[in-house]
């Protein structure tokens, strides 16, 4: 299996042209996220990909740092920001643990389709908690493969290791929505909202507030 950064570099251009599978759910995610942001906010997005979401939310905040482990994804994001004339989004090649991300410096941290790709989800969420200001919000949407039906789970259990061996899939953790909520709560967050946008969706949208001081 390729290291995460190299895998996402390899697929970045194809990822950029891939259509969103459920536009209704995506727009609801944007709307619910926008409702939690304020014009003076300093926001960090982890796993920003090619920057679509960061650029769409840029007008709702003062400053957005859009980070991704993939240099190629970040390069595409910068190209798009320049083409769209968006000046308050900084694209940064980084993981959640990068020293360039200041502890206690953000009003909100966004992580969409991200947590299930982390090999140590608990450590990642704890790090996110440390990056937020007191009272800051963590907004995430996580694919919960453990919530899928039995046949889909079985298919994924068989297919993912083969695809990883062929360097055609990244690391994926099969979490349930309950596990996601527990992981976030255990890191010192108060969960304000937890939902799926359709009955068939296996993705969980969670808004949580940091409860501890720095």
mmCIF file with all atom_site columns, C-alpha atoms in Angstrom:
data_model
loop_
_atom_site.group_PDB
_atom_site.id
_atom_site.type_symbol
_atom_site.label_atom_id
_atom_site.label_alt_id
_atom_site.label_comp_id
_atom_site.label_asym_id
_atom_site.label_entity_id
_atom_site.label_seq_id
_atom_site.pdbx_PDB_ins_code
_atom_site.Cartn_x
_atom_site.Cartn_y
_atom_site.Cartn_z
_atom_site.occupancy
_atom_site.B_iso_or_equiv
_atom_site.pdbx_formal_charge
_atom_site.auth_seq_id
_atom_site.auth_comp_id
_atom_site.auth_asym_id
_atom_site.auth_atom_id
_atom_site.pdbx_PDB_model_num
ATOM 1   C CA . UNK A 1 1   ? 0.000   0.000  0.000   1.00 0.00 ? 1   UNK A CA 1
ATOM 2   C CA . UNK A 1 2   ? 1.334   3.427  -0.931  1.00 0.00 ? 2   UNK A CA 1
ATOM 3   C CA . UNK A 1 3   ? 1.968   5.986  1.795   1.00 0.00 ? 3   UNK A CA 1
ATOM 4   C CA . UNK A 1 4   ? -1.073  8.240  2.124   1.00 0.00 ? 4   UNK A CA 1
ATOM 5   C CA . UNK A 1 5   ? 0.504   11.314 0.560   1.00 0.00 ? 5   UNK A CA 1
ATOM 6   C CA . UNK A 1 6   ? 1.784   9.416  -2.473  1.00 0.00 ? 6   UNK A CA 1
ATOM 7   C CA . UNK A 1 7   ? -1.574  7.688  -2.962  1.00 0.00 ? 7   UNK A CA 1
ATOM 8   C CA . UNK A 1 8   ? -3.518  10.978 -2.981  1.00 0.00 ? 8   UNK A CA 1
ATOM 9   C CA . UNK A 1 9   ? -0.894  12.614 -5.230  1.00 0.00 ? 9   UNK A CA 1
ATOM 10  C CA . UNK A 1 10  ? -1.427  9.780  -7.700  1.00 0.00 ? 10  UNK A CA 1
ATOM 11  C CA . UNK A 1 11  ? -5.221  10.190 -7.855  1.00 0.00 ? 11  UNK A CA 1
ATOM 12  C CA . UNK A 1 12  ? -5.478  13.982 -7.411  1.00 0.00 ? 12  UNK A CA 1
ATOM 13  C CA . UNK A 1 13  ? -6.238  14.992 -11.010 1.00 0.00 ? 13  UNK A CA 1
ATOM 14  C CA . UNK A 1 14  ? -8.809  12.225 -11.367 1.00 0.00 ? 14  UNK A CA 1
ATOM 15  C CA . UNK A 1 15  ? -10.298 13.113 -7.974  1.00 0.00 ? 15  UNK A CA 1
ATOM 16  C CA . UNK A 1 16  ? -10.768 16.725 -9.117  1.00 0.00 ? 16  UNK A CA 1
ATOM 17  C CA . UNK A 1 17  ? -12.921 15.671 -12.086 1.00 0.00 ? 17  UNK A CA 1
ATOM 18  C CA . UNK A 1 18  ? -14.999 13.090 -10.196 1.00 0.00 ? 18  UNK A CA 1
ATOM 19  C CA . UNK A 1 19  ? -18.635 14.195 -9.768  1.00 0.00 ? 19  UNK A CA 1
ATOM 20  C CA . UNK A 1 20  ? -20.180 14.456 -6.305  1.00 0.00 ? 20  UNK A CA 1
ATOM 21  C CA . UNK A 1 21  ? -22.374 11.393 -5.794  1.00 0.00 ? 21  UNK A CA 1
ATOM 22  C CA . UNK A 1 22  ? -25.081 13.057 -3.708  1.00 0.00 ? 22  UNK A CA 1
ATOM 23  C CA . UNK A 1 23  ? -25.348 16.777 -4.438  1.00 0.00 ? 23  UNK A CA 1
ATOM 24  C CA . UNK A 1 24  ? -28.334 17.240 -2.133  1.00 0.00 ? 24  UNK A CA 1
ATOM 25  C CA . UNK A 1 25  ? -26.417 15.869 0.863   1.00 0.00 ? 25  UNK A CA 1
ATOM 26  C CA . UNK A 1 26  ? -23.345 17.911 -0.084  1.00 0.00 ? 26  UNK A CA 1
ATOM 27  C CA . UNK A 1 27  ? -25.323 21.147 -0.224  1.00 0.00 ? 27  UNK A CA 1
ATOM 28  C CA . UNK A 1 28  ? -26.974 20.322 3.107   1.00 0.00 ? 28  UNK A CA 1
ATOM 29  C CA . UNK A 1 29  ? -23.513 19.761 4.569   1.00 0.00 ? 29  UNK A CA 1
ATOM 30  C CA . UNK A 1 30  ? -22.422 23.173 3.302   1.00 0.00 ? 30  UNK A CA 1
ATOM 31  C CA . UNK A 1 31  ? -25.578 24.844 4.648   1.00 0.00 ? 31  UNK A CA 1
ATOM 32  C CA . UNK A 1 32  ? -25.300 23.251 8.106   1.00 0.00 ? 32  UNK A CA 1
ATOM 33  C CA . UNK A 1 33  ? -21.597 24.101 8.261   1.00 0.00 ? 33  UNK A CA 1
ATOM 34  C CA . UNK A 1 34  ? -22.118 27.686 7.123   1.00 0.00 ? 34  UNK A CA 1
ATOM 35  C CA . UNK A 1 35  ? -24.735 28.116 9.871   1.00 0.00 ? 35  UNK A CA 1
ATOM 36  C CA . UNK A 1 36  ? -22.050 27.347 12.481  1.00 0.00 ? 36  UNK A CA 1
ATOM 37  C CA . UNK A 1 37  ? -19.456 29.794 11.120  1.00 0.00 ? 37  UNK A CA 1
ATOM 38  C CA . UNK A 1 38  ? -19.074 33.538 11.724  1.00 0.00 ? 38  UNK A CA 1
ATOM 39  C CA . UNK A 1 39  ? -17.567 36.311 9.574   1.00 0.00 ? 39  UNK A CA 1
ATOM 40  C CA . UNK A 1 40  ? -14.632 36.854 11.956  1.00 0.00 ? 40  UNK A CA 1
ATOM 41  C CA . UNK A 1 41  ? -13.733 33.165 12.235  1.00 0.00 ? 41  UNK A CA 1
ATOM 42  C CA . UNK A 1 42  ? -10.309 31.722 11.545  1.00 0.00 ? 42  UNK A CA 1
ATOM 43  C CA . UNK A 1 43  ? -10.987 28.243 10.171  1.00 0.00 ? 43  UNK A CA 1
ATOM 44  C CA . UNK A 1 44  ? -8.877  25.162 9.411   1.00 0.00 ? 44  UNK A CA 1
ATOM 45  C CA . UNK A 1 45  ? -9.974  22.425 7.037   1.00 0.00 ? 45  UNK A CA 1
ATOM 46  C CA . UNK A 1 46  ? -8.141  19.104 7.299   1.00 0.00 ? 46  UNK A CA 1
ATOM 47  C CA . UNK A 1 47  ? -8.061  16.811 4.278   1.00 0.00 ? 47  UNK A CA 1
ATOM 48  C CA . UNK A 1 48  ? -9.266  19.601 2.009   1.00 0.00 ? 48  UNK A CA 1
ATOM 49  C CA . UNK A 1 49  ? -8.560  17.675 -1.202  1.00 0.00 ? 49  UNK A CA 1
ATOM 50  C CA . UNK A 1 50  ? -8.619  20.031 -4.162  1.00 0.00 ? 50  UNK A CA 1
ATOM 51  C CA . UNK A 1 51  ? -10.301 22.764 -2.140  1.00 0.00 ? 51  UNK A CA 1
ATOM 52  C CA . UNK A 1 52  ? -13.892 22.682 -3.363  1.00 0.00 ? 52  UNK A CA 1
ATOM 53  C CA . UNK A 1 53  ? -15.468 22.982 0.082   1.00 0.00 ? 53  UNK A CA 1
ATOM 54  C CA . UNK A 1 54  ? -12.940 25.493 1.434   1.00 0.00 ? 54  UNK A CA 1
ATOM 55  C CA . UNK A 1 55  ? -13.498 27.774 -1.544  1.00 0.00 ? 55  UNK A CA 1
ATOM 56  C CA . UNK A 1 56  ? -17.288 27.532 -1.258  1.00 0.00 ? 56  UNK A CA 1
ATOM 57  C CA . UNK A 1 57  ? -17.182 28.468 2.451   1.00 0.00 ? 57  UNK A CA 1
ATOM 58  C CA . UNK A 1 58  ? -14.513 31.165 2.139   1.00 0.00 ? 58  UNK A CA 1
ATOM 59  C CA . UNK A 1 59  ? -17.031 34.003 1.944   1.00 0.00 ? 59  UNK A CA 1
ATOM 60  C CA . UNK A 1 60  ? -18.496 32.978 5.325   1.00 0.00 ? 60  UNK A CA 1
ATOM 61  C CA . UNK A 1 61  ? -15.275 33.464 7.329   1.00 0.00 ? 61  UNK A CA 1
ATOM 62  C CA . UNK A 1 62  ? -12.343 35.844 7.753   1.00 0.00 ? 62  UNK A CA 1
ATOM 63  C CA . UNK A 1 63  ? -9.579  33.369 6.954   1.00 0.00 ? 63  UNK A CA 1
ATOM 64  C CA . UNK A 1 64  ? -9.448  29.730 5.908   1.00 0.00 ? 64  UNK A CA 1
ATOM 65  C CA . UNK A 1 65  ? -6.442  27.421 6.034   1.00 0.00 ? 65  UNK A CA 1
ATOM 66  C CA . UNK A 1 66  ? -7.086  24.468 3.715   1.00 0.00 ? 66  UNK A CA 1
ATOM 67  C CA . UNK A 1 67  ? -4.651  21.641 4.427   1.00 0.00 ? 67  UNK A CA 1
ATOM 68  C CA . UNK A 1 68  ? -4.031  18.264 2.855   1.00 0.00 ? 68  UNK A CA 1
ATOM 69  C CA . UNK A 1 69  ? -1.309  15.624 3.014   1.00 0.00 ? 69  UNK A CA 1
ATOM 70  C CA . UNK A 1 70  ? -1.098  15.617 -0.787  1.00 0.00 ? 70  UNK A CA 1
ATOM 71  C CA . UNK A 1 71  ? 1.104   18.212 -2.486  1.00 0.00 ? 71  UNK A CA 1
ATOM 72  C CA . UNK A 1 72  ? -0.756  17.635 -5.756  1.00 0.00 ? 72  UNK A CA 1
ATOM 73  C CA . UNK A 1 73  ? -4.155  18.225 -4.155  1.00 0.00 ? 73  UNK A CA 1
ATOM 74  C CA . UNK A 1 74  ? -2.872  21.446 -2.593  1.00 0.00 ? 74  UNK A CA 1
ATOM 75  C CA . UNK A 1 75  ? -1.440  22.591 -5.934  1.00 0.00 ? 75  UNK A CA 1
ATOM 76  C CA . UNK A 1 76  ? -4.820  22.119 -7.609  1.00 0.00 ? 76  UNK A CA 1
ATOM 77  C CA . UNK A 1 77  ? -6.503  24.023 -4.767  1.00 0.00 ? 77  UNK A CA 1
ATOM 78  C CA . UNK A 1 78  ? -4.142  26.960 -5.238  1.00 0.00 ? 78  UNK A CA 1
ATOM 79  C CA . UNK A 1 79  ? -4.843  26.983 -8.972  1.00 0.00 ? 79  UNK A CA 1
ATOM 80  C CA . UNK A 1 80  ? -8.591  27.100 -8.318  1.00 0.00 ? 80  UNK A CA 1
ATOM 81  C CA . UNK A 1 81  ? -8.318  29.843 -5.693  1.00 0.00 ? 81  UNK A CA 1
ATOM 82  C CA . UNK A 1 82  ? -6.304  31.975 -8.109  1.00 0.00 ? 82  UNK A CA 1
ATOM 83  C CA . UNK A 1 83  ? -8.750  31.351 -10.966 1.00 0.00 ? 83  UNK A CA 1
ATOM 84  C CA . UNK A 1 84  ? -11.726 32.232 -8.744  1.00 0.00 ? 84  UNK A CA 1
ATOM 85  C CA . UNK A 1 85  ? -10.077 35.279 -7.191  1.00 0.00 ? 85  UNK A CA 1
ATOM 86  C CA . UNK A 1 86  ? -10.422 33.933 -3.647  1.00 0.00 ? 86  UNK A CA 1
ATOM 87  C CA . UNK A 1 87  ? -7.829  35.624 -1.449  1.00 0.00 ? 87  UNK A CA 1
ATOM 88  C CA . UNK A 1 88  ? -8.683  34.514 2.099   1.00 0.00 ? 88  UNK A CA 1
ATOM 89  C CA . UNK A 1 89  ? -7.908  30.801 1.642   1.00 0.00 ? 89  UNK A CA 1
ATOM 90  C CA . UNK A 1 90  ? -4.352  29.599 2.292   1.00 0.00 ? 90  UNK A CA 1
ATOM 91  C CA . UNK A 1 91  ? -3.557  26.133 0.931   1.00 0.00 ? 91  UNK A CA 1
ATOM 92  C CA . UNK A 1 92  ? -1.029  24.192 2.976   1.00 0.00 ? 92  UNK A CA 1
ATOM 93  C CA . UNK A 1 93  ? 0.490   20.734 2.585   1.00 0.00 ? 93  UNK A CA 1
ATOM 94  C CA . UNK A 1 94  ? 0.207   19.390 6.126   1.00 0.00 ? 94  UNK A CA 1
ATOM 95  C CA . UNK A 1 95  ? -1.297  16.752 8.377   1.00 0.00 ? 95  UNK A CA 1
ATOM 96  C CA . UNK A 1 96  ? -3.223  17.522 11.545  1.00 0.00 ? 96  UNK A CA 1
ATOM 97  C CA . UNK A 1 97  ? 0.021   17.099 13.501  1.00 0.00 ? 97  UNK A CA 1
ATOM 98  C CA . UNK A 1 98  ? 2.071   19.611 11.526  1.00 0.00 ? 98  UNK A CA 1
ATOM 99  C CA . UNK A 1 99  ? 3.756   22.296 13.649  1.00 0.00 ? 99  UNK A CA 1
ATOM 100 C CA . UNK A 1 100 ? 2.618   24.927 11.133  1.00 0.00 ? 100 UNK A CA 1
ATOM 101 C CA . UNK A 1 101 ? -0.888  24.573 12.581  1.00 0.00 ? 101 UNK A CA 1
ATOM 102 C CA . UNK A 1 102 ? -0.979  26.632 15.759  1.00 0.00 ? 102 UNK A CA 1
ATOM 103 C CA . UNK A 1 103 ? -2.415  25.158 18.961  1.00 0.00 ? 103 UNK A CA 1
ATOM 104 C CA . UNK A 1 104 ? -5.510  26.975 20.117  1.00 0.00 ? 104 UNK A CA 1
ATOM 105 C CA . UNK A 1 105 ? -5.526  29.147 17.028  1.00 0.00 ? 105 UNK A CA 1
ATOM 106 C CA . UNK A 1 106 ? -8.783  28.263 15.257  1.00 0.00 ? 106 UNK A CA 1
ATOM 107 C CA . UNK A 1 107 ? -12.430 29.107 15.823  1.00 0.00 ? 107 UNK A CA 1
ATOM 108 C CA . UNK A 1 108 ? -13.478 26.061 13.803  1.00 0.00 ? 108 UNK A CA 1
ATOM 109 C CA . UNK A 1 109 ? -11.858 22.926 12.392  1.00 0.00 ? 109 UNK A CA 1
ATOM 110 C CA . UNK A 1 110 ? -13.528 21.120 9.490   1.00 0.00 ? 110 UNK A CA 1
ATOM 111 C CA . UNK A 1 111 ? -12.865 17.483 8.569   1.00 0.00 ? 111 UNK A CA 1
ATOM 112 C CA . UNK A 1 112 ? -15.068 16.074 5.814   1.00 0.00 ? 112 UNK A CA 1
ATOM 113 C CA . UNK A 1 113 ? -14.587 12.454 4.685   1.00 0.00 ? 113 UNK A CA 1
ATOM 114 C CA . UNK A 1 114 ? -11.447 12.423 6.799   1.00 0.00 ? 114 UNK A CA 1
ATOM 115 C CA . UNK A 1 115 ? -11.607 10.616 10.145  1.00 0.00 ? 115 UNK A CA 1
ATOM 116 C CA . UNK A 1 116 ? -12.181 7.138  8.688   1.00 0.00 ? 116 UNK A CA 1
ATOM 117 C CA . UNK A 1 117 ? -8.934  7.543  6.710   1.00 0.00 ? 117 UNK A CA 1
ATOM 118 C CA . UNK A 1 118 ? -6.848  8.091  9.850   1.00 0.00 ? 118 UNK A CA 1
ATOM 119 C CA . UNK A 1 119 ? -4.887  5.147  11.257  1.00 0.00 ? 119 UNK A CA 1
ATOM 120 C CA . UNK A 1 120 ? -5.180  6.622  14.775  1.00 0.00 ? 120 UNK A CA 1
ATOM 121 C CA . UNK A 1 121 ? -8.532  8.397  14.807  1.00 0.00 ? 121 UNK A CA 1
ATOM 122 C CA . UNK A 1 122 ? -8.468  8.977  18.555  1.00 0.00 ? 122 UNK A CA 1
ATOM 123 C CA . UNK A 1 123 ? -5.086  10.750 18.457  1.00 0.00 ? 123 UNK A CA 1
ATOM 124 C CA . UNK A 1 124 ? -6.233  12.799 15.480  1.00 0.00 ? 124 UNK A CA 1
ATOM 125 C CA . UNK A 1 125 ? -9.387  14.006 17.236  1.00 0.00 ? 125 UNK A CA 1
ATOM 126 C CA . UNK A 1 126 ? -7.371  14.840 20.360  1.00 0.00 ? 126 UNK A CA 1
ATOM 127 C CA . UNK A 1 127 ? -5.011  16.884 18.196  1.00 0.00 ? 127 UNK A CA 1
ATOM 128 C CA . UNK A 1 128 ? -7.976  18.673 16.597  1.00 0.00 ? 128 UNK A CA 1
ATOM 129 C CA . UNK A 1 129 ? -9.255  19.554 20.063  1.00 0.00 ? 129 UNK A CA 1
ATOM 130 C CA . UNK A 1 130 ? -5.878  21.130 20.867  1.00 0.00 ? 130 UNK A CA 1
ATOM 131 C CA . UNK A 1 131 ? -5.951  23.227 17.676  1.00 0.00 ? 131 UNK A CA 1
ATOM 132 C CA . UNK A 1 132 ? -9.231  24.902 18.633  1.00 0.00 ? 132 UNK A CA 1
ATOM 133 C CA . UNK A 1 133 ? -9.768  27.960 20.761  1.00 0.00 ? 133 UNK A CA 1
ATOM 134 C CA . UNK A 1 134 ? -11.887 27.373 23.896  1.00 0.00 ? 134 UNK A CA 1
ATOM 135 C CA . UNK A 1 135 ? -15.488 27.151 22.723  1.00 0.00 ? 135 UNK A CA 1
ATOM 136 C CA . UNK A 1 136 ? -14.389 26.463 19.138  1.00 0.00 ? 136 UNK A CA 1
ATOM 137 C CA . UNK A 1 137 ? -16.325 24.009 16.989  1.00 0.00 ? 137 UNK A CA 1
ATOM 138 C CA . UNK A 1 138 ? -15.237 20.810 15.262  1.00 0.00 ? 138 UNK A CA 1
ATOM 139 C CA . UNK A 1 139 ? -17.418 20.013 12.249  1.00 0.00 ? 139 UNK A CA 1
ATOM 140 C CA . UNK A 1 140 ? -16.969 16.628 10.615  1.00 0.00 ? 140 UNK A CA 1
ATOM 141 C CA . UNK A 1 141 ? -18.601 14.264 8.189   1.00 0.00 ? 141 UNK A CA 1
ATOM 142 C CA . UNK A 1 142 ? -17.389 10.685 8.346   1.00 0.00 ? 142 UNK A CA 1
ATOM 143 C CA . UNK A 1 143 ? -18.101 7.648  6.204   1.00 0.00 ? 143 UNK A CA 1
ATOM 144 C CA . UNK A 1 144 ? -19.280 4.972  8.663   1.00 0.00 ? 144 UNK A CA 1
ATOM 145 C CA . UNK A 1 145 ? -18.750 1.687  6.845   1.00 0.00 ? 145 UNK A CA 1
ATOM 146 C CA . UNK A 1 146 ? -19.862 -0.264 9.919   1.00 0.00 ? 146 UNK A CA 1
ATOM 147 C CA . UNK A 1 147 ? -23.345 1.226  9.424   1.00 0.00 ? 147 UNK A CA 1
ATOM 148 C CA . UNK A 1 148 ? -23.679 -0.244 5.932   1.00 0.00 ? 148 UNK A CA 1
ATOM 149 C CA . UNK A 1 149 ? -25.751 -3.339 5.245   1.00 0.00 ? 149 UNK A CA 1
ATOM 150 C CA . UNK A 1 150 ? -24.198 -6.768 5.758   1.00 0.00 ? 150 UNK A CA 1
ATOM 151 C CA . UNK A 1 151 ? -23.504 -7.499 2.096   1.00 0.00 ? 151 UNK A CA 1
ATOM 152 C CA . UNK A 1 152 ? -21.820 -4.139 1.485   1.00 0.00 ? 152 UNK A CA 1
ATOM 153 C CA . UNK A 1 153 ? -19.667 -4.572 4.612   1.00 0.00 ? 153 UNK A CA 1
ATOM 154 C CA . UNK A 1 154 ? -18.667 -8.044 3.456   1.00 0.00 ? 154 UNK A CA 1
ATOM 155 C CA . UNK A 1 155 ? -17.821 -6.773 -0.023  1.00 0.00 ? 155 UNK A CA 1
ATOM 156 C CA . UNK A 1 156 ? -15.683 -3.970 1.411   1.00 0.00 ? 156 UNK A CA 1
ATOM 157 C CA . UNK A 1 157 ? -13.942 -6.368 3.781   1.00 0.00 ? 157 UNK A CA 1
ATOM 158 C CA . UNK A 1 158 ? -12.921 -8.475 0.821   1.00 0.00 ? 158 UNK A CA 1
ATOM 159 C CA . UNK A 1 159 ? -12.198 -5.721 -1.689  1.00 0.00 ? 159 UNK A CA 1
ATOM 160 C CA . UNK A 1 160 ? -10.338 -3.061 0.301   1.00 0.00 ? 160 UNK A CA 1
ATOM 161 C CA . UNK A 1 161 ? -7.276  -5.188 1.228   1.00 0.00 ? 161 UNK A CA 1
ATOM 162 C CA . UNK A 1 162 ? -6.918  -6.284 -2.402  1.00 0.00 ? 162 UNK A CA 1
ATOM 163 C CA . UNK A 1 163 ? -7.250  -2.714 -3.654  1.00 0.00 ? 163 UNK A CA 1
ATOM 164 C CA . UNK A 1 164 ? -4.712  -1.531 -1.085  1.00 0.00 ? 164 UNK A CA 1
ATOM 165 C CA . UNK A 1 165 ? -2.282  -4.247 -2.197  1.00 0.00 ? 165 UNK A CA 1
ATOM 166 C CA . UNK A 1 166 ? -2.709  -2.958 -5.761  1.00 0.00 ? 166 UNK A CA 1
ATOM 167 C CA . UNK A 1 167 ? -2.149  0.641  -4.562  1.00 0.00 ? 167 UNK A CA 1
ATOM 168 C CA . UNK A 1 168 ? -5.697  1.559  -5.585  1.00 0.00 ? 168 UNK A CA 1
ATOM 169 C CA . UNK A 1 169 ? -7.108  2.363  -2.129  1.00 0.00 ? 169 UNK A CA 1
ATOM 170 C CA . UNK A 1 170 ? -5.851  4.189  0.974   1.00 0.00 ? 170 UNK A CA 1
ATOM 171 C CA . UNK A 1 171 ? -6.102  3.022  4.573   1.00 0.00 ? 171 UNK A CA 1
ATOM 172 C CA . UNK A 1 172 ? -9.789  2.884  5.615   1.00 0.00 ? 172 UNK A CA 1
ATOM 173 C CA . UNK A 1 173 ? -11.195 2.292  9.098   1.00 0.00 ? 173 UNK A CA 1
ATOM 174 C CA . UNK A 1 174 ? -14.681 0.784  9.312   1.00 0.00 ? 174 UNK A CA 1
ATOM 175 C CA . UNK A 1 175 ? -16.264 2.929  12.019  1.00 0.00 ? 175 UNK A CA 1
ATOM 176 C CA . UNK A 1 176 ? -19.878 3.138  13.156  1.00 0.00 ? 176 UNK A CA 1
ATOM 177 C CA . UNK A 1 177 ? -21.641 6.436  13.822  1.00 0.00 ? 177 UNK A CA 1
ATOM 178 C CA . UNK A 1 178 ? -21.661 5.543  17.525  1.00 0.00 ? 178 UNK A CA 1
ATOM 179 C CA . UNK A 1 179 ? -17.878 5.066  17.441  1.00 0.00 ? 179 UNK A CA 1
ATOM 180 C CA . UNK A 1 180 ? -17.426 8.438  15.751  1.00 0.00 ? 180 UNK A CA 1
ATOM 181 C CA . UNK A 1 181 ? -19.536 10.190 18.391  1.00 0.00 ? 181 UNK A CA 1
ATOM 182 C CA . UNK A 1 182 ? -17.742 8.364  21.215  1.00 0.00 ? 182 UNK A CA 1
ATOM 183 C CA . UNK A 1 183 ? -14.322 9.254  19.811  1.00 0.00 ? 183 UNK A CA 1
ATOM 184 C CA . UNK A 1 184 ? -15.261 12.929 19.579  1.00 0.00 ? 184 UNK A CA 1
ATOM 185 C CA . UNK A 1 185 ? -16.880 13.014 23.021  1.00 0.00 ? 185 UNK A CA 1
ATOM 186 C CA . UNK A 1 186 ? -13.925 11.272 24.667  1.00 0.00 ? 186 UNK A CA 1
ATOM 187 C CA . UNK A 1 187 ? -11.589 13.980 23.319  1.00 0.00 ? 187 UNK A CA 1
ATOM 188 C CA . UNK A 1 188 ? -13.352 16.651 25.372  1.00 0.00 ? 188 UNK A CA 1
ATOM 189 C CA . UNK A 1 189 ? -16.081 17.814 23.010  1.00 0.00 ? 189 UNK A CA 1
ATOM 190 C CA . UNK A 1 190 ? -19.753 18.461 23.635  1.00 0.00 ? 190 UNK A CA 1
ATOM 191 C CA . UNK A 1 191 ? -21.730 17.150 20.677  1.00 0.00 ? 191 UNK A CA 1
ATOM 192 C CA . UNK A 1 192 ? -24.183 19.801 19.480  1.00 0.00 ? 192 UNK A CA 1
ATOM 193 C CA . UNK A 1 193 ? -25.539 18.045 16.398  1.00 0.00 ? 193 UNK A CA 1
ATOM 194 C CA . UNK A 1 194 ? -25.253 14.546 14.945  1.00 0.00 ? 194 UNK A CA 1
ATOM 195 C CA . UNK A 1 195 ? -27.184 13.446 11.886  1.00 0.00 ? 195 UNK A CA 1
ATOM 196 C CA . UNK A 1 196 ? -27.282 11.816 8.492   1.00 0.00 ? 196 UNK A CA 1
ATOM 197 C CA . UNK A 1 197 ? -28.874 13.705 5.627   1.00 0.00 ? 197 UNK A CA 1
ATOM 198 C CA . UNK A 1 198 ? -30.723 10.738 4.088   1.00 0.00 ? 198 UNK A CA 1
ATOM 199 C CA . UNK A 1 199 ? -32.037 7.466  5.479   1.00 0.00 ? 199 UNK A CA 1
ATOM 200 C CA . UNK A 1 200 ? -29.719 5.544  3.158   1.00 0.00 ? 200 UNK A CA 1
ATOM 201 C CA . UNK A 1 201 ? -26.567 7.520  3.973   1.00 0.00 ? 201 UNK A CA 1
ATOM 202 C CA . UNK A 1 202 ? -23.758 5.869  5.920   1.00 0.00 ? 202 UNK A CA 1
ATOM 203 C CA . UNK A 1 203 ? -22.033 9.226  6.437   1.00 0.00 ? 203 UNK A CA 1
ATOM 204 C CA . UNK A 1 204 ? -22.402 10.974 9.812   1.00 0.00 ? 204 UNK A CA 1
ATOM 205 C CA . UNK A 1 205 ? -22.350 14.748 10.160  1.00 0.00 ? 205 UNK A CA 1
ATOM 206 C CA . UNK A 1 206 ? -21.275 15.875 13.634  1.00 0.00 ? 206 UNK A CA 1
ATOM 207 C CA . UNK A 1 207 ? -20.879 19.352 15.139  1.00 0.00 ? 207 UNK A CA 1
ATOM 208 C CA . UNK A 1 208 ? -19.063 19.468 18.476  1.00 0.00 ? 208 UNK A CA 1
ATOM 209 C CA . UNK A 1 209 ? -17.852 22.248 20.776  1.00 0.00 ? 209 UNK A CA 1
ATOM 210 C CA . UNK A 1 210 ? -14.557 22.282 22.649  1.00 0.00 ? 210 UNK A CA 1
ATOM 211 C CA . UNK A 1 211 ? -15.347 22.402 26.360  1.00 0.00 ? 211 UNK A CA 1
ATOM 212 C CA . UNK A 1 212 ? -11.868 22.673 27.882  1.00 0.00 ? 212 UNK A CA 1
ATOM 213 C CA . UNK A 1 213 ? -9.629  25.703 28.228  1.00 0.00 ? 213 UNK A CA 1
ATOM 214 C CA . UNK A 1 214 ? -6.218  25.626 26.563  1.00 0.00 ? 214 UNK A CA 1
#
